[in-house]
Short mmCIF file of C-alpha atoms and ligand atoms in Angstrom, two decimals:
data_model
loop_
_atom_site.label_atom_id
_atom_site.label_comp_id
_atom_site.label_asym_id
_atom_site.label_seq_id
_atom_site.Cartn_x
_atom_site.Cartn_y
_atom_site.Cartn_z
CA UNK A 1 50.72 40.94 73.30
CA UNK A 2 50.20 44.48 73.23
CA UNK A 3 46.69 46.03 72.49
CA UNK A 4 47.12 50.19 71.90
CA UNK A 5 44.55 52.47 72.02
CA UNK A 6 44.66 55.97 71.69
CA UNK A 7 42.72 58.65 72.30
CA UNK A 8 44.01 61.56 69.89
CA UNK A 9 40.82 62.07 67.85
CA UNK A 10 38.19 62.42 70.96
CA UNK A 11 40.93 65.27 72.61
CA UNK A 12 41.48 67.11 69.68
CA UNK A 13 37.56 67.22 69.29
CA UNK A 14 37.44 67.85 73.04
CA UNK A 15 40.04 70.52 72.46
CA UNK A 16 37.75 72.23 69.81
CA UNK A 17 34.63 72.27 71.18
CA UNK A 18 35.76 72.52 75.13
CA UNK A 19 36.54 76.24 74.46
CA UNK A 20 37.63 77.34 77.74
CA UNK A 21 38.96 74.28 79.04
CA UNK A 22 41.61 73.87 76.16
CA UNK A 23 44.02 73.66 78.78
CA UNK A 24 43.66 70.39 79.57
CA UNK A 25 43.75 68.63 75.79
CA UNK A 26 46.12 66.09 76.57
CA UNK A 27 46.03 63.12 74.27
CA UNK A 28 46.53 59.50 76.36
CA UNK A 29 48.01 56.97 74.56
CA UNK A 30 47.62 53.33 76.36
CA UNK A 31 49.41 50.22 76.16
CA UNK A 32 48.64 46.90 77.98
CA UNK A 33 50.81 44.11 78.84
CA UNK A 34 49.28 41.27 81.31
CA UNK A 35 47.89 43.62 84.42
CA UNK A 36 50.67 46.21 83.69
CA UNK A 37 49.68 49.33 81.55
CA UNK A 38 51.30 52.17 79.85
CA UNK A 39 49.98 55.44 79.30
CA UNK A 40 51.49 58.37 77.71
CA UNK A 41 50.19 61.75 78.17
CA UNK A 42 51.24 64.43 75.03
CA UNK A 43 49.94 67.97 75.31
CA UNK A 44 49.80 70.53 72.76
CA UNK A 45 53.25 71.93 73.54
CA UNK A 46 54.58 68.63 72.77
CA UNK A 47 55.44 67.48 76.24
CA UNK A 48 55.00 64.00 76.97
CA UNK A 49 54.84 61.93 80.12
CA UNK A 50 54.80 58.11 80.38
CA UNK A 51 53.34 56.76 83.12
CA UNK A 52 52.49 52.87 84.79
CA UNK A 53 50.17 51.75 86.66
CA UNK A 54 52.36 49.52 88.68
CA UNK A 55 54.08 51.54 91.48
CA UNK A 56 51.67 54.63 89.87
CA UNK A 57 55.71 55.22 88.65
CA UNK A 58 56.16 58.69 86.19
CA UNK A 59 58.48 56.27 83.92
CA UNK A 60 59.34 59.64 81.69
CA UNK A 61 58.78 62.93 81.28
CA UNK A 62 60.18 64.80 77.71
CA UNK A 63 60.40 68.65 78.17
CA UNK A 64 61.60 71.10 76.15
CA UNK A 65 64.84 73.32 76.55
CA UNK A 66 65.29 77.05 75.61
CA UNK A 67 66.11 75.73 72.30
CA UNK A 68 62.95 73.51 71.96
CA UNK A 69 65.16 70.19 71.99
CA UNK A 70 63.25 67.79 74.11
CA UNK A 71 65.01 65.85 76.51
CA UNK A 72 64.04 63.06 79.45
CA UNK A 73 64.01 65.11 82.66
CA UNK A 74 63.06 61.73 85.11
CA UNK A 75 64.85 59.36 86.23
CA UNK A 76 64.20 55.50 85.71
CA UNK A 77 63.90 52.95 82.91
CA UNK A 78 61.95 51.99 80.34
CA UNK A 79 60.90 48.49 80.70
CA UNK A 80 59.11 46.66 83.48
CA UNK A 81 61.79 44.26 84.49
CA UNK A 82 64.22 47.23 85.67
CA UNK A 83 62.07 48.78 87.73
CA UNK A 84 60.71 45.07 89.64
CA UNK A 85 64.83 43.64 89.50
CA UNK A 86 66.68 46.70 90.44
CA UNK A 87 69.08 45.80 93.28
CA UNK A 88 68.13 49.14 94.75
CA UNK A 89 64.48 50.18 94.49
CA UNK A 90 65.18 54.04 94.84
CA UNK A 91 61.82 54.59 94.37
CA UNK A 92 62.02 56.53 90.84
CA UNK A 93 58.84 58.45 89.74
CA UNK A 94 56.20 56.72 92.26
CA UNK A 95 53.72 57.35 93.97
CA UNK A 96 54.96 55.93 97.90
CA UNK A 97 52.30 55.37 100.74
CA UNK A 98 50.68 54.63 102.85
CA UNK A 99 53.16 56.68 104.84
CA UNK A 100 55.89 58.72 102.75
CA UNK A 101 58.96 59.28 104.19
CA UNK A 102 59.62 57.64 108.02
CA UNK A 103 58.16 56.62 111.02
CA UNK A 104 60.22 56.22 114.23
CA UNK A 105 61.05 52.32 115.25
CA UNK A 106 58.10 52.19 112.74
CA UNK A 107 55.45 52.60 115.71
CA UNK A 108 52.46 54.95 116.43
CA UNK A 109 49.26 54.44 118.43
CA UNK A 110 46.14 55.61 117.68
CA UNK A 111 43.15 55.51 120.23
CA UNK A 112 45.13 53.88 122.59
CA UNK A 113 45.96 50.38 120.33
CA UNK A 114 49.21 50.77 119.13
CA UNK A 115 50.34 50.01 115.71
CA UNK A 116 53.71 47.84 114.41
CA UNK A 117 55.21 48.17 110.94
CA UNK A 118 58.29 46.81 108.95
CA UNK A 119 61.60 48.28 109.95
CA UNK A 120 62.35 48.28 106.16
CA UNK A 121 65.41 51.86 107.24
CA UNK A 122 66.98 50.54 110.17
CA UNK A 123 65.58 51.37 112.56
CA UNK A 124 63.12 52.89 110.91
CA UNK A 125 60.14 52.23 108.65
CA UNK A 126 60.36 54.14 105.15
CA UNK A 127 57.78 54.91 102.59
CA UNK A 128 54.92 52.69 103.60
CA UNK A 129 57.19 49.75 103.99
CA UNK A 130 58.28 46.62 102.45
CA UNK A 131 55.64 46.75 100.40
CA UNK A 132 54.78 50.11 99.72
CA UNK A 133 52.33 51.85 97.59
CA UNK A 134 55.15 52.03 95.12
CA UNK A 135 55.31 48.13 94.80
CA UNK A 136 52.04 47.27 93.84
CA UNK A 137 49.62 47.11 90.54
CA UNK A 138 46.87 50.21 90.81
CA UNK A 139 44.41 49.83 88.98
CA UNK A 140 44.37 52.54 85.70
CA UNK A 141 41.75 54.21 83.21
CA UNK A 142 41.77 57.27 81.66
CA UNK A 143 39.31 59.96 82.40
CA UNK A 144 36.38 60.19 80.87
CA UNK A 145 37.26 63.90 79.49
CA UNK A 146 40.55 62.34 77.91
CA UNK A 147 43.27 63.70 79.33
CA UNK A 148 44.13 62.26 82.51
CA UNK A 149 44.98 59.40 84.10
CA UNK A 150 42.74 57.97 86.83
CA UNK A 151 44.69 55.25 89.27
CA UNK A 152 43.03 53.88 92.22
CA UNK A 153 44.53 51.28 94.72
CA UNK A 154 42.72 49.61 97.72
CA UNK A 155 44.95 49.03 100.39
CA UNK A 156 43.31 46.70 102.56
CA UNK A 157 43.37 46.66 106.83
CA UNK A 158 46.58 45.34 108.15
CA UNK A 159 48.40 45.61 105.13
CA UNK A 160 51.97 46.60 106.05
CA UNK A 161 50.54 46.50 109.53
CA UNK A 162 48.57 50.01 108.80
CA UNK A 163 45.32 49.90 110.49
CA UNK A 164 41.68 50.38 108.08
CA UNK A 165 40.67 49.60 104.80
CA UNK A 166 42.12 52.80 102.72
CA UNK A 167 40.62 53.65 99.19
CA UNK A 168 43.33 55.54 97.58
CA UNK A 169 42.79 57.49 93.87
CA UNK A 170 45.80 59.19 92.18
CA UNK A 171 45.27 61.55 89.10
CA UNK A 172 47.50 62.34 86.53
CA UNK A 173 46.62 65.18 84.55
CA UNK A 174 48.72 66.55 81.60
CA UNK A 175 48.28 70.52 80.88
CA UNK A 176 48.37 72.55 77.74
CA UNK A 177 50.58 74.45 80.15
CA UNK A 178 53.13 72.20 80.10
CA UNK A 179 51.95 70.91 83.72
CA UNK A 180 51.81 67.57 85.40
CA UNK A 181 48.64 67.62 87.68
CA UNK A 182 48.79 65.34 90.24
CA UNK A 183 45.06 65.13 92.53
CA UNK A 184 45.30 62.78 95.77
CA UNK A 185 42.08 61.04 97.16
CA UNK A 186 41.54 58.90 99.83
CA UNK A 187 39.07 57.47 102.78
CA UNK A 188 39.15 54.89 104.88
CA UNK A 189 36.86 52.88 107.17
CA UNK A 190 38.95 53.21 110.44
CA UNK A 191 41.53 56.09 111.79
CA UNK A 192 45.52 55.72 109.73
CA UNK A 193 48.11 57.87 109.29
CA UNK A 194 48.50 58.81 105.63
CA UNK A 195 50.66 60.89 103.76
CA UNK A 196 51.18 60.22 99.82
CA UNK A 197 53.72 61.70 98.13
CA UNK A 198 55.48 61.47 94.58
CA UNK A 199 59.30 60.59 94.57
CA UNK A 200 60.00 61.49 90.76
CA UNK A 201 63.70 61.99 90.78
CA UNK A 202 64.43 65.00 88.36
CA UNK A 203 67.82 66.15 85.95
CA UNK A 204 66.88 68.87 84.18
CA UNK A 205 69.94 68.75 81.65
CA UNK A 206 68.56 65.18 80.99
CA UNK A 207 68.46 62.03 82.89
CA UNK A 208 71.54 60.52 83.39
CA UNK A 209 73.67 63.81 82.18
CA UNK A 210 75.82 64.27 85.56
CA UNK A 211 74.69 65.12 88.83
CA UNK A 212 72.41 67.98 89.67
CA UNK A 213 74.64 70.37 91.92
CA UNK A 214 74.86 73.31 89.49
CA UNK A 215 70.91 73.56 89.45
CA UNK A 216 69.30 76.76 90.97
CA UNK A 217 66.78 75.99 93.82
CA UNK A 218 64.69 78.09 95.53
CA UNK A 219 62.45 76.76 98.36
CA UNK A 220 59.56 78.70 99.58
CA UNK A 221 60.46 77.92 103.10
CA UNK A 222 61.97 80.05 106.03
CA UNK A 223 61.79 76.94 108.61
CA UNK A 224 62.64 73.20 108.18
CA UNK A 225 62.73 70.08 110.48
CA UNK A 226 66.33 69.17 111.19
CA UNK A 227 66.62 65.29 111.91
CA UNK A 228 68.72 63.10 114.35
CA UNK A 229 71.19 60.77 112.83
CA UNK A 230 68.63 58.49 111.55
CA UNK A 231 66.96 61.39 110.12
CA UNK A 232 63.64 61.88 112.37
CA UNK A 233 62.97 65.17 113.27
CA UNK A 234 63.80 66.54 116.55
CA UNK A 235 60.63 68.13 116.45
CA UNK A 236 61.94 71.77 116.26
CA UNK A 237 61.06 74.08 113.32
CA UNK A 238 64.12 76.42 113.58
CA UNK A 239 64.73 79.22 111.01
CA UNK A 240 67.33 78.36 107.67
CA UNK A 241 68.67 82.29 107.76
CA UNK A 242 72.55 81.57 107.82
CA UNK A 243 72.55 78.14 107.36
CA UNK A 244 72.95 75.68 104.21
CA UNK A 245 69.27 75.13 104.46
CA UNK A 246 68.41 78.69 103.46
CA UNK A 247 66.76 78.61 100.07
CA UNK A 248 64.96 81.60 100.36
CA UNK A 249 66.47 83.23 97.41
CA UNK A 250 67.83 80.72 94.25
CA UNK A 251 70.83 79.12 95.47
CA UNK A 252 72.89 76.30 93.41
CA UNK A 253 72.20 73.22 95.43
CA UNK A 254 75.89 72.05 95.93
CA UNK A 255 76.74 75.60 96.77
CA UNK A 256 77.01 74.98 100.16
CA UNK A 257 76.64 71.16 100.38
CA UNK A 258 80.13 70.49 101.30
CA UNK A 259 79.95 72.61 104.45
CA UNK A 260 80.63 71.78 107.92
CA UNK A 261 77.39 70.85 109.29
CA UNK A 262 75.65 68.40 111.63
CA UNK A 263 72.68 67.85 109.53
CA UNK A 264 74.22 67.59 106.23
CA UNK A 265 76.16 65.02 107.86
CA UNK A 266 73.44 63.29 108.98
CA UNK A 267 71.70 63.53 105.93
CA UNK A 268 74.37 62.82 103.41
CA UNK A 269 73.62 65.86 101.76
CA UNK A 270 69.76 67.36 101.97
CA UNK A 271 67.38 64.96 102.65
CA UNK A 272 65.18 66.67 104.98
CA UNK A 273 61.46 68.26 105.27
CA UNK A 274 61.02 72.10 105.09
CA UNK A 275 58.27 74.17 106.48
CA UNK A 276 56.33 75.85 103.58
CA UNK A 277 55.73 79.44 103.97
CA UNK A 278 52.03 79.42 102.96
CA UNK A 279 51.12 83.00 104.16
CA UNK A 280 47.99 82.03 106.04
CA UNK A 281 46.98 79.78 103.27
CA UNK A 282 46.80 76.55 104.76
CA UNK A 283 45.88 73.72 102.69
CA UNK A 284 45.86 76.07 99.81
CA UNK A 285 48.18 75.51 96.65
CA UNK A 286 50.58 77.94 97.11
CA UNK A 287 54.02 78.14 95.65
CA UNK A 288 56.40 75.61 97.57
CA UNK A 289 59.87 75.06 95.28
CA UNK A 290 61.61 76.72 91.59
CA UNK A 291 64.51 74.85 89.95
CA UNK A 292 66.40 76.12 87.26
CA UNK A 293 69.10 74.56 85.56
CA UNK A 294 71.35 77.45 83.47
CA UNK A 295 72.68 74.91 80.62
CA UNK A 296 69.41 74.05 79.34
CA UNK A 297 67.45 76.81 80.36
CA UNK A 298 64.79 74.43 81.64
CA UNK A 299 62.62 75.12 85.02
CA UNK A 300 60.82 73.51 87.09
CA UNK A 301 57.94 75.00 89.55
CA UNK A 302 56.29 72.87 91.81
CA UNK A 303 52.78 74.20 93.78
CA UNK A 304 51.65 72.19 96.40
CA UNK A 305 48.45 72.28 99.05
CA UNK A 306 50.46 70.11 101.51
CA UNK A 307 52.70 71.75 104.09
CA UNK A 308 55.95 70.90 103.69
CA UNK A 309 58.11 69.63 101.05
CA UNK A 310 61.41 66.71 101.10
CA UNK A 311 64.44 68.39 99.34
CA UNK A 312 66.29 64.95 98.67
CA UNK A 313 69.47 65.03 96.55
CA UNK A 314 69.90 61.69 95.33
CA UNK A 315 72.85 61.44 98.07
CA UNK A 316 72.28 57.66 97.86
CA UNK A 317 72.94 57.30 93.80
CA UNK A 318 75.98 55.94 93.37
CA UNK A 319 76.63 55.14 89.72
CA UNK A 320 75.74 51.39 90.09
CA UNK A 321 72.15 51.96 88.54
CA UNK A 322 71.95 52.72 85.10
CA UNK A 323 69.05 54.35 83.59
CA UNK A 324 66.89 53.76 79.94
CA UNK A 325 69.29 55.58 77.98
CA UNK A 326 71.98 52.87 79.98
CA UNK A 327 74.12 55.89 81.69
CA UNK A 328 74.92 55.83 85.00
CA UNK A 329 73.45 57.57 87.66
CA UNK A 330 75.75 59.14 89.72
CA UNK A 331 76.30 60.19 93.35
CA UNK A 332 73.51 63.32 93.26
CA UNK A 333 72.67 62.90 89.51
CA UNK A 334 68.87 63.61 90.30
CA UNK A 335 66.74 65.45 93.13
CA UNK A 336 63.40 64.30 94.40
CA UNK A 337 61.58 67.21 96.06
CA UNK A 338 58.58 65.31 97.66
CA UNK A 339 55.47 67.33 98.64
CA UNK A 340 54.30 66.36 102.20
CA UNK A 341 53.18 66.53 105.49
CA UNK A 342 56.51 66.86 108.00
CA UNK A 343 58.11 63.25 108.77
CA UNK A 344 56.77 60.77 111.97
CA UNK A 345 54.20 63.37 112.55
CA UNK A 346 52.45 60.10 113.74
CA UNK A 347 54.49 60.67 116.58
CA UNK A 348 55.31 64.49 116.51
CA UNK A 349 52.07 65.99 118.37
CA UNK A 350 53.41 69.65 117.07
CA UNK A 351 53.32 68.76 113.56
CA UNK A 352 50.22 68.72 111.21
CA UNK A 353 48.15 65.80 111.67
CA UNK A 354 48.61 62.94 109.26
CA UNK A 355 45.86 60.91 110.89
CA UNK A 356 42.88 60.57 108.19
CA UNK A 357 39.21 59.71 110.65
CA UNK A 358 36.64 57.58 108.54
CA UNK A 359 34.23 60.54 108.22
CA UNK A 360 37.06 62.87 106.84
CA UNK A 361 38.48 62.89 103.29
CA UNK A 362 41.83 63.25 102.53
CA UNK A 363 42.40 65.51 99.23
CA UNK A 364 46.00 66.87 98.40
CA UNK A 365 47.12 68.64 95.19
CA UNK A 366 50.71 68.72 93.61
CA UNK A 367 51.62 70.62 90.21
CA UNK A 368 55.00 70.37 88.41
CA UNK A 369 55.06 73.24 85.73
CA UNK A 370 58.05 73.19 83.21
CA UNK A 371 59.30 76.12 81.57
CA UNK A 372 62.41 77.04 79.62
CA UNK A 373 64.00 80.56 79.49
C1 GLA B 1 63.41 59.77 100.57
C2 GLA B 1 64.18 59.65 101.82
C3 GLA B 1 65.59 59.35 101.51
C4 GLA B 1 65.71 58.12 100.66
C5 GLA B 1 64.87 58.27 99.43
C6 GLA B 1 64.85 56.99 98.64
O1 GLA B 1 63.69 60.93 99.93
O2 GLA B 1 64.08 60.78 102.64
O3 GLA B 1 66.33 59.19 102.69
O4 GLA B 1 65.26 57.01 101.39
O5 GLA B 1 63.56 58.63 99.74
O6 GLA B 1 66.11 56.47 98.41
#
């Protein structure tokens, strides 16, 4: 049984008396089914995001092209089942944690007690484990003002073998900019690594239209971590200038993706971390990535206050997942470019610290704004 409840009337009032704050008159549409709910997000400008609170998953996200023809930019599907039967949980649109991205022979110690988790990436652990952050029911309601998403998840001491009870609250706020908000919160009652991150997988000629080689990337980023062959970094920072990492300046991303080279080897392709370029503005939001994707004339520019950002092609897509509009997606046919703090920094002592103490607060900020030109 679905109960729907929408919110149109209180956000267009809230849009004409809130003045100033027009910006952020997103009307939230929400659908229940058992402990699972759907909420879709439309701004002004006609862009509209659906979102779950299982997995906190971005199920869709319709944008615009230079012609004003909307189109499905994420990758994933559009009922329940797919996303809890898939044969390969890629992760599509959620929100992963406790620990995004991987942590050496899944081990760390903090305080002298050290900690074991599930070797769920041989012989690594991945993305918070078996049962990640992207795996489990949050629990949703929309903000008070109307037009955001409020998602909250307790994930309790020991869970995946993480020490401390961690409180964990992801936003989702829509823009009359034609931005997707996205606010991080957390505490926790005893020392843990964290590092939340979210692993939307984006085509800008449309989900499931080919593979994503011929987009334009630019990464703000004249350093990244390269990775040994089960892609944990060496814990050098070295400099992209004259190598297929160098994204200083747009680039297609399967310009040079073919070349000879040790790391694209290892990574199948990108999947690694680079080293934001924040110009002394250190857990500022500063400018971290830029897609564009000539056919459609849609962009994509992603700010971020975290320090480093996962360039993932979608090297492990291989056509045997099909997507809500039931085409394929192929080998590369979406990118993920995952906001972060550097890989196994748990273990890296030269990295950024990931480790969140029970009087700190951990606060991060990520904003995907779409444009067409
Ligand atoms: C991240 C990792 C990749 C891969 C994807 C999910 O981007 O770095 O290696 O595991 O998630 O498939």
């Amino acid at each position: 049984m679905i109960a729907r409840r929408t919110l149109t009337v209180f956000s267009l009032l809230f849009a004409l008396f809130a003045g100033q704050t027009l910006q952020q008159a997103a009307a939230v549409e929400v659908e229940t089914s058992g402990d699972i709910q759907y909420y879709t997000l439309t701004n002004q400008q006609g862009l509209k995001v659906k979102l779950t609170n299982f997995g906190a998953i971005i199920m869709s996200i319709m944008v615009p092209d230079r012609n004003g023809k909307l189109g499905d930019v994420a990758l994933g599907y559009d009922n329940m089942a797919s996303y809890l039967n898939a044969v390969d949980k890629p992760y599509f649109g959620a929100i992963v944690g406790r620990y995004g991205n991987r942590i050496a022979k899944g081990k760390f110690v903090i305080a002298g007690s050290e900690y074991s988790l599930a070797i769920n990436n041989p012989p690594n652990s991945l993305h918070g484990g078996v049962i990640g952050f992207d795996k489990v029911v949050w629990t949703g309601k929309v903000a008070d003002e109307g037009e955001a998403v409020v998602l909250s998840y307790l994930s309790k001491d020991g869970e995946e073998g993480y020490p401390g009870n961690l409180n964990c609250q992801v936003t989702y706020t829509l823009t009359d900019d034609n931005e997707i908000v996205v606010d991080y919160l957390a505490t926790t009652d005893k020392a843990t690594p964290i590092n939340l991150t979210q692993h939307t997988y984006f085509n800008l000629k449309g989900e499931g239209n080919g593979n994503i080689l011929g987009h334009q990337l630019m990464l703000n980023a004249n350093r990244y971590t390269p990775v040994n062959e089960t892609l944990i970094p060496t814990g050098k920072t070295p400099e992209v200038q004259g190598t297929p990492f160098d994204f200083t300046k747009p680039k297609a991303i399967g310009k040079d993706i073919n070349k000879e080279n040790e790391q694209l080897t290892f990574g199948g392709g990108y999947d690694h971390n680079w080293v934001l370029d924040k110009g002394g503005k250190t857990g500022e939001l500063t400018l971290a990535a830029k897609v564009y994707e000539p056919t459609t004339g849609r962009q994509l520019e992603i700010s971020t206050t975290e320090p480093g950002i996962q360039f993932y092609c979608g090297n492990f897509l291989d056509g045997r997942l099909k997507g809500k509009s039931g085409k394929p997606y192929v080998h590369r046919g979406g990118f993920c470019l995952e906001t972060q703090h550097f890989p196994d920094s748990p273990n890296q002592p030269s990295f950024p610290s990931t480790i969140l103490q029970p009087e700190d607060e951990y606060v991060s900020q990520t904003v995907f704004k779409f444009s067409a030109k």
